[in-house]
GROMACS .gro file of C-alpha atoms in nm:
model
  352
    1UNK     CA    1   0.000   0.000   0.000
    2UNK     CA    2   0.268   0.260   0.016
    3UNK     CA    3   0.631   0.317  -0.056
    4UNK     CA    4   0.901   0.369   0.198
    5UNK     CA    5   1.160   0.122   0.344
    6UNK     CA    6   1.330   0.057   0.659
    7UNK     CA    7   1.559  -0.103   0.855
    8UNK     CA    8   1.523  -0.495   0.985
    9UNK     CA    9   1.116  -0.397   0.949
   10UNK     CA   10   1.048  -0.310   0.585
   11UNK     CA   11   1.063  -0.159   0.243
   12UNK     CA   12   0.822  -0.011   0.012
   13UNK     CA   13   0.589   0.287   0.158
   14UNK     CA   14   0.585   0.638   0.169
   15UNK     CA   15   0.881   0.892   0.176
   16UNK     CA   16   0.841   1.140   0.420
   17UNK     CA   17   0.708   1.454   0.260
   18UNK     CA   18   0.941   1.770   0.235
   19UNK     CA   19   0.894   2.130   0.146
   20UNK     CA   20   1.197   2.040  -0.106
   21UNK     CA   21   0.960   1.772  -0.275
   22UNK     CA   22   0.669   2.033  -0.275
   23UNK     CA   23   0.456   1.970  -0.036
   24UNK     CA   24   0.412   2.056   0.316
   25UNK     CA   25   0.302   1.951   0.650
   26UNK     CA   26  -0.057   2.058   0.667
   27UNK     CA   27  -0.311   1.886   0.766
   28UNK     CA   28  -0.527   1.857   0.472
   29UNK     CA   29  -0.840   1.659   0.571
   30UNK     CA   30  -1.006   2.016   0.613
   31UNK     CA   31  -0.952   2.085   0.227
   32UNK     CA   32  -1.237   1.794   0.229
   33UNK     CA   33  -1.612   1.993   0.357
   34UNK     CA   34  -1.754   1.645   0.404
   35UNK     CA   35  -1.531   1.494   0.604
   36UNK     CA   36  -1.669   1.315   0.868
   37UNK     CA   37  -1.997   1.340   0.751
   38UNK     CA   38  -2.191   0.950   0.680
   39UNK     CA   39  -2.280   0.961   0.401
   40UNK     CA   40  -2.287   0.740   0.062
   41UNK     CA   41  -1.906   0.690  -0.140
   42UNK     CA   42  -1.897   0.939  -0.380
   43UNK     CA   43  -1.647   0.901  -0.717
   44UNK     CA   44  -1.687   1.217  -0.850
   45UNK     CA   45  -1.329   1.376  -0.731
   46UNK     CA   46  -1.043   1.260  -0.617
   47UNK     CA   47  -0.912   1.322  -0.267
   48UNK     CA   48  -0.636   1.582  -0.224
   49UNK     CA   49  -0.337   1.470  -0.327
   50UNK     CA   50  -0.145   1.489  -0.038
   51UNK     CA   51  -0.368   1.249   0.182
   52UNK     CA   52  -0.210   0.980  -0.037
   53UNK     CA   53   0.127   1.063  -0.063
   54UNK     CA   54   0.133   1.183  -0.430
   55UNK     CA   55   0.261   1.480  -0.629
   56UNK     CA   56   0.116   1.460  -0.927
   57UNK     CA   57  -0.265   1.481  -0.985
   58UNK     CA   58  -0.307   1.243  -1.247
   59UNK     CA   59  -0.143   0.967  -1.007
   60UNK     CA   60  -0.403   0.989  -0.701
   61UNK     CA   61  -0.694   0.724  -0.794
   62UNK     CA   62  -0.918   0.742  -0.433
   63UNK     CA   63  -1.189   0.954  -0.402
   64UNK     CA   64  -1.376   0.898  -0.085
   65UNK     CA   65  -1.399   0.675   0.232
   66UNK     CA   66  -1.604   0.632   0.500
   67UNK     CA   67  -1.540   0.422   0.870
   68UNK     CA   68  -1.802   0.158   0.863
   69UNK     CA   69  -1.680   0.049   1.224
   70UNK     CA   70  -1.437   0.130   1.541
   71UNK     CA   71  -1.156  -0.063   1.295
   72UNK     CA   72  -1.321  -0.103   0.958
   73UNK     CA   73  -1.351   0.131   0.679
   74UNK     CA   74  -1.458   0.142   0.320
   75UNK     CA   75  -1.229   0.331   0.009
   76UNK     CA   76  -1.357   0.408  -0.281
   77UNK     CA   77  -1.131   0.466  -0.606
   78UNK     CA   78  -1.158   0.497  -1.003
   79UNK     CA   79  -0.942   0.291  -1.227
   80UNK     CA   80  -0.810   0.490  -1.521
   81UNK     CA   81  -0.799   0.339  -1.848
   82UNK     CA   82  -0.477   0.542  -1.987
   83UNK     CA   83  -0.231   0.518  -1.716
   84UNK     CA   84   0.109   0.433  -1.868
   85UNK     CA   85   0.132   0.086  -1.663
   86UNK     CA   86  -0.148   0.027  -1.806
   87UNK     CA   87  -0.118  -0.169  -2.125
   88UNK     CA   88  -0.347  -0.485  -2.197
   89UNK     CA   89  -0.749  -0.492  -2.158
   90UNK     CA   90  -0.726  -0.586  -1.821
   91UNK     CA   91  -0.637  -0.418  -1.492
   92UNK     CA   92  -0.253  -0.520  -1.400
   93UNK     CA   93  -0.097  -0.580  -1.077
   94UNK     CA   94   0.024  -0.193  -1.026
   95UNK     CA   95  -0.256  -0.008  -1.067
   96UNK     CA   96  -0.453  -0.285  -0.786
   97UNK     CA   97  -0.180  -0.228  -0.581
   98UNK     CA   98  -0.167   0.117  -0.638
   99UNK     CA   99  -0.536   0.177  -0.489
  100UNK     CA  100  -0.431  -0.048  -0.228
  101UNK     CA  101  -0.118   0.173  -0.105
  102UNK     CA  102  -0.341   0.508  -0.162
  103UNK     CA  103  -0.611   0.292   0.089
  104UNK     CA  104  -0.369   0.222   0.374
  105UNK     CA  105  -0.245   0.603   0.330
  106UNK     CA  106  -0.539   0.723   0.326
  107UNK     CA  107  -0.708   0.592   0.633
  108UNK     CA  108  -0.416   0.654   0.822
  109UNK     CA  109  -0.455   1.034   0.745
  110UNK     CA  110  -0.807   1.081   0.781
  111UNK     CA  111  -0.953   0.816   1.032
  112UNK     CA  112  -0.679   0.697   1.243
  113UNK     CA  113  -0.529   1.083   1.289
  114UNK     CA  114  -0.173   0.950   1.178
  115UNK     CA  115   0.030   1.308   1.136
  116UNK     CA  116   0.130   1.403   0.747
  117UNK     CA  117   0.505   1.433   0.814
  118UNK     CA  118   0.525   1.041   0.930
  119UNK     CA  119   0.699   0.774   0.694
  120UNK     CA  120   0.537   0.497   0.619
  121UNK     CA  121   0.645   0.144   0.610
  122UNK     CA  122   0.504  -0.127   0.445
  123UNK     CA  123   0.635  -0.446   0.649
  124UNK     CA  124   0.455  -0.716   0.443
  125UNK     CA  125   0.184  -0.721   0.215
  126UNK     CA  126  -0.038  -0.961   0.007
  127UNK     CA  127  -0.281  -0.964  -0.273
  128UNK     CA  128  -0.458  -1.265  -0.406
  129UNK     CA  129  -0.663  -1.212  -0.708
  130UNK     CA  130  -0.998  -1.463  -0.669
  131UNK     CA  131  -1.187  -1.324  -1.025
  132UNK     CA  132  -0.971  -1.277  -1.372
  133UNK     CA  133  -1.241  -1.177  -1.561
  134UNK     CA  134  -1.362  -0.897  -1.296
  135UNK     CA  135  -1.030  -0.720  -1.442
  136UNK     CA  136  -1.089  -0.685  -1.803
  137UNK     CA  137  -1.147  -0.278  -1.859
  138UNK     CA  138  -1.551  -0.204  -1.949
  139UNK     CA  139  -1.663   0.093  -2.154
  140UNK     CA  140  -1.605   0.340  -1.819
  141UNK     CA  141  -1.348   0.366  -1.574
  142UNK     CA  142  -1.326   0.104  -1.313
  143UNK     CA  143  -1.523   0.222  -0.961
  144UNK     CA  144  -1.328   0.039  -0.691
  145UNK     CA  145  -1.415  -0.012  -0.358
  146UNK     CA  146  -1.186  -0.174  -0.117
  147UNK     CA  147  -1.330  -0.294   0.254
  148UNK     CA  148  -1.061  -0.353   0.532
  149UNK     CA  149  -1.030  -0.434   0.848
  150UNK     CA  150  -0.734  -0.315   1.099
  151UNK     CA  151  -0.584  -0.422   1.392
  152UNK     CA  152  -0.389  -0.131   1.521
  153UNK     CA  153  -0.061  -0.167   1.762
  154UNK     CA  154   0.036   0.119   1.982
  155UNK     CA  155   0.308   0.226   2.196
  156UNK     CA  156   0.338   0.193   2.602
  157UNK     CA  157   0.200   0.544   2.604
  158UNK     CA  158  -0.122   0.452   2.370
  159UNK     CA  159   0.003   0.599   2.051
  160UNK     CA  160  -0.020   0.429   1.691
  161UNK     CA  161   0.284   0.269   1.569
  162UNK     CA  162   0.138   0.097   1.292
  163UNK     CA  163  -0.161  -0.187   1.184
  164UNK     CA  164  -0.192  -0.514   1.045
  165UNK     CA  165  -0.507  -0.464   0.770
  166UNK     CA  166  -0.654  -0.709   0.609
  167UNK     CA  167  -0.967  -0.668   0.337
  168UNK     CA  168  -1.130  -0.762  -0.007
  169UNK     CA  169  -1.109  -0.529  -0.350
  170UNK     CA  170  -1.447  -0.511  -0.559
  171UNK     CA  171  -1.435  -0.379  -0.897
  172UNK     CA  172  -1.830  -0.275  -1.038
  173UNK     CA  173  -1.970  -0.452  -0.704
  174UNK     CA  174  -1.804  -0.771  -0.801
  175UNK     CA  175  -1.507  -0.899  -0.580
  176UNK     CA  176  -1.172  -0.932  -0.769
  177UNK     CA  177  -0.888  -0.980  -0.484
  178UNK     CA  178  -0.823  -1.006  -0.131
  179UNK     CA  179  -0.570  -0.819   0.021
  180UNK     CA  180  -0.336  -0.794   0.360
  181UNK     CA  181  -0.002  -0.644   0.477
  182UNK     CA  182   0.142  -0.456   0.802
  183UNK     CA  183   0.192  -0.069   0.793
  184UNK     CA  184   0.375   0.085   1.045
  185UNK     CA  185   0.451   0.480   1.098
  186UNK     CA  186   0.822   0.671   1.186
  187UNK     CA  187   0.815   1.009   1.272
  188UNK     CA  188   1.082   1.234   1.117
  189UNK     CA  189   1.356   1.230   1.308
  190UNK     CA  190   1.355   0.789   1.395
  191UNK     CA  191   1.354   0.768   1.010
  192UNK     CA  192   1.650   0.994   0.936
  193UNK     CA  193   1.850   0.800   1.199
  194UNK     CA  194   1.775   0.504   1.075
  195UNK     CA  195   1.837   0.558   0.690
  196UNK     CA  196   2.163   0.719   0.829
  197UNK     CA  197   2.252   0.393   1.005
  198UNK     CA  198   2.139   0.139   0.707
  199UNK     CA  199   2.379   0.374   0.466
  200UNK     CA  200   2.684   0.373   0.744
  201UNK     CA  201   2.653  -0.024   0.700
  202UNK     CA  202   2.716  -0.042   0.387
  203UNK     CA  203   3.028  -0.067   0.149
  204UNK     CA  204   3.067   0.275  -0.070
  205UNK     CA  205   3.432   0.167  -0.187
  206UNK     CA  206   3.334   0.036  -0.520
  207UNK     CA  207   3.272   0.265  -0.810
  208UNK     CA  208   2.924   0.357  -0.952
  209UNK     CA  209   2.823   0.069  -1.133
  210UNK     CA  210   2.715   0.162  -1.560
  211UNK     CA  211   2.323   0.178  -1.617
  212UNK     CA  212   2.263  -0.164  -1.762
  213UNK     CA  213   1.994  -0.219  -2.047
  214UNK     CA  214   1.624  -0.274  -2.007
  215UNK     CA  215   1.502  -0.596  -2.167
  216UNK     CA  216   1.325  -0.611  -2.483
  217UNK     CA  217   0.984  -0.522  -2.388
  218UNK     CA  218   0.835  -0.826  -2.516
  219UNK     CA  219   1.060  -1.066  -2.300
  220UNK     CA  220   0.882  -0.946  -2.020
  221UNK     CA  221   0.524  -0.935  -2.040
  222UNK     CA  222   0.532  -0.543  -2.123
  223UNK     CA  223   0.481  -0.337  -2.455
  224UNK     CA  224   0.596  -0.014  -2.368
  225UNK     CA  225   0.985   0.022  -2.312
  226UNK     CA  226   0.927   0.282  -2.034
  227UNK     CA  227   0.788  -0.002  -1.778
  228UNK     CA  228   1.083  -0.252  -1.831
  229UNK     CA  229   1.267  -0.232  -1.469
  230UNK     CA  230   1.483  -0.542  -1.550
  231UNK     CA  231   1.772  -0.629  -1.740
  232UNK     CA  232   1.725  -0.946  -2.009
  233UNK     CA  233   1.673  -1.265  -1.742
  234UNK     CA  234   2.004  -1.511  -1.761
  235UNK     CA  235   1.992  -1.849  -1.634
  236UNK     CA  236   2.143  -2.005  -1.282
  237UNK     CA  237   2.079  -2.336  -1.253
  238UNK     CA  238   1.827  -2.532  -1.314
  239UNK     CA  239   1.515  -2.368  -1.271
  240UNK     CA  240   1.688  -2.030  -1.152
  241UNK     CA  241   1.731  -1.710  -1.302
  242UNK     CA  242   1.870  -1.352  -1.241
  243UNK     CA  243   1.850  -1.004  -1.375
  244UNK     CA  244   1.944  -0.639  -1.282
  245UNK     CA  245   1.683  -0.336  -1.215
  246UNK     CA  246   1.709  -0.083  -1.417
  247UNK     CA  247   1.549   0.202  -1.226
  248UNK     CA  248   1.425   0.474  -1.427
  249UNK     CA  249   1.385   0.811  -1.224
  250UNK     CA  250   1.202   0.987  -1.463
  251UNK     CA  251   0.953   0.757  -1.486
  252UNK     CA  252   0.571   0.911  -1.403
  253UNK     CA  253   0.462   0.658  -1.170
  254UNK     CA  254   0.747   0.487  -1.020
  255UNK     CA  255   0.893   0.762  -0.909
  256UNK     CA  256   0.663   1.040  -0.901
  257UNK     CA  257   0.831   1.219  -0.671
  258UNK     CA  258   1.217   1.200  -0.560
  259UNK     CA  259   1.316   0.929  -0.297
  260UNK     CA  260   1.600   0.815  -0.135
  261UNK     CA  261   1.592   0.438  -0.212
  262UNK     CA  262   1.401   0.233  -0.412
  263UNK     CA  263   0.999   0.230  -0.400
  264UNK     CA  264   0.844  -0.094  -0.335
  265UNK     CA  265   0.599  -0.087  -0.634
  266UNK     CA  266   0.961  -0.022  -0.863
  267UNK     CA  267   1.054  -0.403  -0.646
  268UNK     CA  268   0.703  -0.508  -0.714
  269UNK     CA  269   0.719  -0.450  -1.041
  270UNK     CA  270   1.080  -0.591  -1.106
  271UNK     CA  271   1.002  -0.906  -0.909
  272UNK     CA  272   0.671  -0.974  -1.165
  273UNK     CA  273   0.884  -0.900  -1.462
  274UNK     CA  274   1.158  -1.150  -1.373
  275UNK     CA  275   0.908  -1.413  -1.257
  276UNK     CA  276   0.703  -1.348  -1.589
  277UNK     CA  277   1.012  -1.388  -1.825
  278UNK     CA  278   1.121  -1.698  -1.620
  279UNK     CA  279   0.817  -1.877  -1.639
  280UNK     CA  280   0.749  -1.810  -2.005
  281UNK     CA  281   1.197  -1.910  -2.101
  282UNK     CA  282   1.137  -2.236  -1.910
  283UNK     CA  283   0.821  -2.368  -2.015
  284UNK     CA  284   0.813  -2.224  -2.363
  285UNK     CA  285   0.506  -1.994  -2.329
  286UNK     CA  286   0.448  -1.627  -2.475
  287UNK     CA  287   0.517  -1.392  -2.176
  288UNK     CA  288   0.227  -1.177  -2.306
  289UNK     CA  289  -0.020  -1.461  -2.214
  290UNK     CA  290   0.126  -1.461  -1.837
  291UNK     CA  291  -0.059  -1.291  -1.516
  292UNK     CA  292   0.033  -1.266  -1.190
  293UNK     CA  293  -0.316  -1.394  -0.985
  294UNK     CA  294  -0.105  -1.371  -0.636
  295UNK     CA  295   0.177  -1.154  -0.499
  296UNK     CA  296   0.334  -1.204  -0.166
  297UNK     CA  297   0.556  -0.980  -0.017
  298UNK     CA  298   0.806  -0.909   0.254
  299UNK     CA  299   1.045  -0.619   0.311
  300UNK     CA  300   1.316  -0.635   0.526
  301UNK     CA  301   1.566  -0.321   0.457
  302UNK     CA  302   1.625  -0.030   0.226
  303UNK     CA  303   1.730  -0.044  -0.150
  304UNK     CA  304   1.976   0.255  -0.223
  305UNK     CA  305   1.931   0.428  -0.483
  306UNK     CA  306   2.304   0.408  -0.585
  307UNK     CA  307   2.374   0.076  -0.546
  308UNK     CA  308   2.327  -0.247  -0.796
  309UNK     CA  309   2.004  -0.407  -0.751
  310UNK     CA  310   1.918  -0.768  -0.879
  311UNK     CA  311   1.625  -0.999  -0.893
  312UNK     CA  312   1.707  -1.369  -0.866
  313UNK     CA  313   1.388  -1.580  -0.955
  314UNK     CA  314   1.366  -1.989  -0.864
  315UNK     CA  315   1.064  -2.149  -0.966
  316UNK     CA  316   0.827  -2.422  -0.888
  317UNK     CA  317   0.641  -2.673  -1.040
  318UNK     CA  318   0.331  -2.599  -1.213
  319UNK     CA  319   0.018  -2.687  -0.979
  320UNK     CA  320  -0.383  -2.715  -1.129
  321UNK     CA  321  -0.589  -2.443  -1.012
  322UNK     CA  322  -0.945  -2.478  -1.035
  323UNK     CA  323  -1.024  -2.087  -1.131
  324UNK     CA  324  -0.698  -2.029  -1.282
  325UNK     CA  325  -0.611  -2.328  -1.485
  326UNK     CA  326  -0.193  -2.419  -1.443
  327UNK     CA  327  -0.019  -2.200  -1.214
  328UNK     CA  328   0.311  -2.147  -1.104
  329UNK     CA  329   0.494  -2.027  -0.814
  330UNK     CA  330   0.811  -1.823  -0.828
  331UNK     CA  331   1.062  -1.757  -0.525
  332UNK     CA  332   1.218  -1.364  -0.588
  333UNK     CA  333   1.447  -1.219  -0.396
  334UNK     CA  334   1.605  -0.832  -0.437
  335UNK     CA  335   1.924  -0.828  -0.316
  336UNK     CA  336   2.222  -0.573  -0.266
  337UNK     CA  337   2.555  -0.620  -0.173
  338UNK     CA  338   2.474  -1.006  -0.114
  339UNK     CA  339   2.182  -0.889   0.105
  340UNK     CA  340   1.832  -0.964   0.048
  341UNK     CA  341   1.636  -0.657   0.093
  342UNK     CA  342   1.264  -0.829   0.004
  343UNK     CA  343   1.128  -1.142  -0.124
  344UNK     CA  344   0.864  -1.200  -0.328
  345UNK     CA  345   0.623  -1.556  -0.338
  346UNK     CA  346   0.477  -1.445  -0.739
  347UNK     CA  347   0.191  -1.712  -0.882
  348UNK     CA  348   0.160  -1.699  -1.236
  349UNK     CA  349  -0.086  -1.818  -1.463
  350UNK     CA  350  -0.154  -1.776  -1.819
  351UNK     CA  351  -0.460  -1.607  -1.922
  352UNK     CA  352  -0.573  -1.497  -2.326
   0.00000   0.00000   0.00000
């Protein structure tokens, strides 16, 4: 659900916001006159940009939510059908998990009073799509609604340090995926010291290492050449393969505004690619024919920005499914410096 990292806990959440990134520490919620208010979901707008961690307009897909109980709470969001990672007739893996992170963010913010300036830090998450066909685009945008549950953890002195949510993603009324993760919040000064610690650790001797070339497009399930993350896959073993990110920090989504490490929906995204291209190499298949239907992940530390970044991908045998047909499971891990900073448990099935 979000994109920042941290130490022996996580990877993946939200950077803490900076008047150098263009934003500032306001507390927006009162930019919103209904807040508060029951009332039904309402898709009309989007919610202010800042409540879910975004710079750019075109990037913030929720547009209202509501707390249905004293942990539960409803999210409503709009698909679009041009985004740049979008590129087949279906919804992909980022923009689902996209809504997701702008859910967790956005409850935080406006129901559980967690301040603007925290970080946030995605510990685990999960997402398990249960309906294929519930994902092909229809002759409107998407209306999402996502319903979660929460089971918050505080501090000796009562205050939030984070939740473990849980919840189910509907797309049109229908149910599509079921999600879960662990958030957990770092004020300002607990995240500096740690990113200062994490960089101390490592080894800055080496030189830079060259920006390595993005796979043909093709090889890895994608058409345009601005969402290839990885390097061409090369074998290890077996049933093993490895490739390098390729980070591009230009790029609209991944990095829509600066960071200091590596977002987790860039790892996300890297992880699929690899397990896509691996799956299609060993078995023969056309990697445009291949879907994640289940993502599991786990962060454990920062990826720097300015250190080389690889995906090593081991895979499983294929297993029937009864919705999905064969499926396959693939083992990816992210690793710098011989480290592994996340790991990935990708099922992939292929799907016309």
């Amino acid at each position: 659900m979000n994109r920042t990292t941290t130490g022996p806990q996580a990877t993946a959440t939200a950077e803490p916001r900076t008047a150098e990134a263009g934003t500032d520490h306001r507390d927006l919620t009162h930019l919103d006159p209904d807040y508060g208010e029951p009332r039904e979901l309402d898709y009309d707008a989007t919610v202010p940009r800042g409540l879910v961690h975004r710079n750019a307009v075109s990037e913030v897909f929720v547009t209202d939510s509501r707390q249905t109980g004293e942990t539960s709470f409803e999210v409503a969001a709009q698909l679009p059908r041009g985004h740049v990672m979008l590129e087949s007739p279906a919804y992909d893996l980022p923009l689902l998990l996209e809504a997701c992170r702008q859910t967790g963010v956005l409850v935080s913010h406006r129901h559980l009073d967690v301040p603007m300036d925290r970080a946030f830090i995605m510990h685990r998450m999960s997402l398990h799509i249960t309906d294929l066909d519930g994902l092909r685009q229809g002759a409107e945008p998407a209306r999402v609604l996502t319903r979660s549950d929460a089971d918050l953890y505080r501090n000796k002195a009562g205050k939030l340090r984070g939740y473990d949510f849980r919840g189910e993603v509907l797309i049109n009324g229908s149910e599509v995926a079921k999600a879960t993760g662990a958030l957990i919040f770092l004020g300002r000064p607990a995240y500096q010291a740690l990113r200062a610690k994490g960089r101390e650790a490592l080894d800055w001797s080496a030189a830079a290492a060259p920006r390595a070339v993005p796979a043909p497009p093709a090889v890895v399930g994608r058409r345009d050449p601005r969402n290839v993350v990885i390097t061409e896959p090369v074998q290890r073993g077996d049933e093993g393969w490895r490739a390098t990110v390729v980070p591009d920090h230009g790029h609209p989504h991944l990095f829509d505004h600066p960071l200091d490490h590596l977002p987790g929906n860039l790892l996300i995204e890297a992880a699929r690619q690899v397990a896509v291209a691996s799956v299609a190499r060993s078995a023969g298949l056309d990697p445009a024919t291949l879907v994640p239907v289940s993502v599991e992940a786990s962060f454990s530390s920062f990826c720097e920005n300015d250190l080389p970044t690889t995906v090593e991908a081991d895979l499983a045998p294929f297993r029937s499914d009864e919705r999905f047909g064969p499926v396959v499971g693939v083992d990816v891990r992210v690793n710098q410096q011989g480290t592994t900073n996340s790991a990935f448990r990708i099922e992939v099935a292929q799907w016309a």
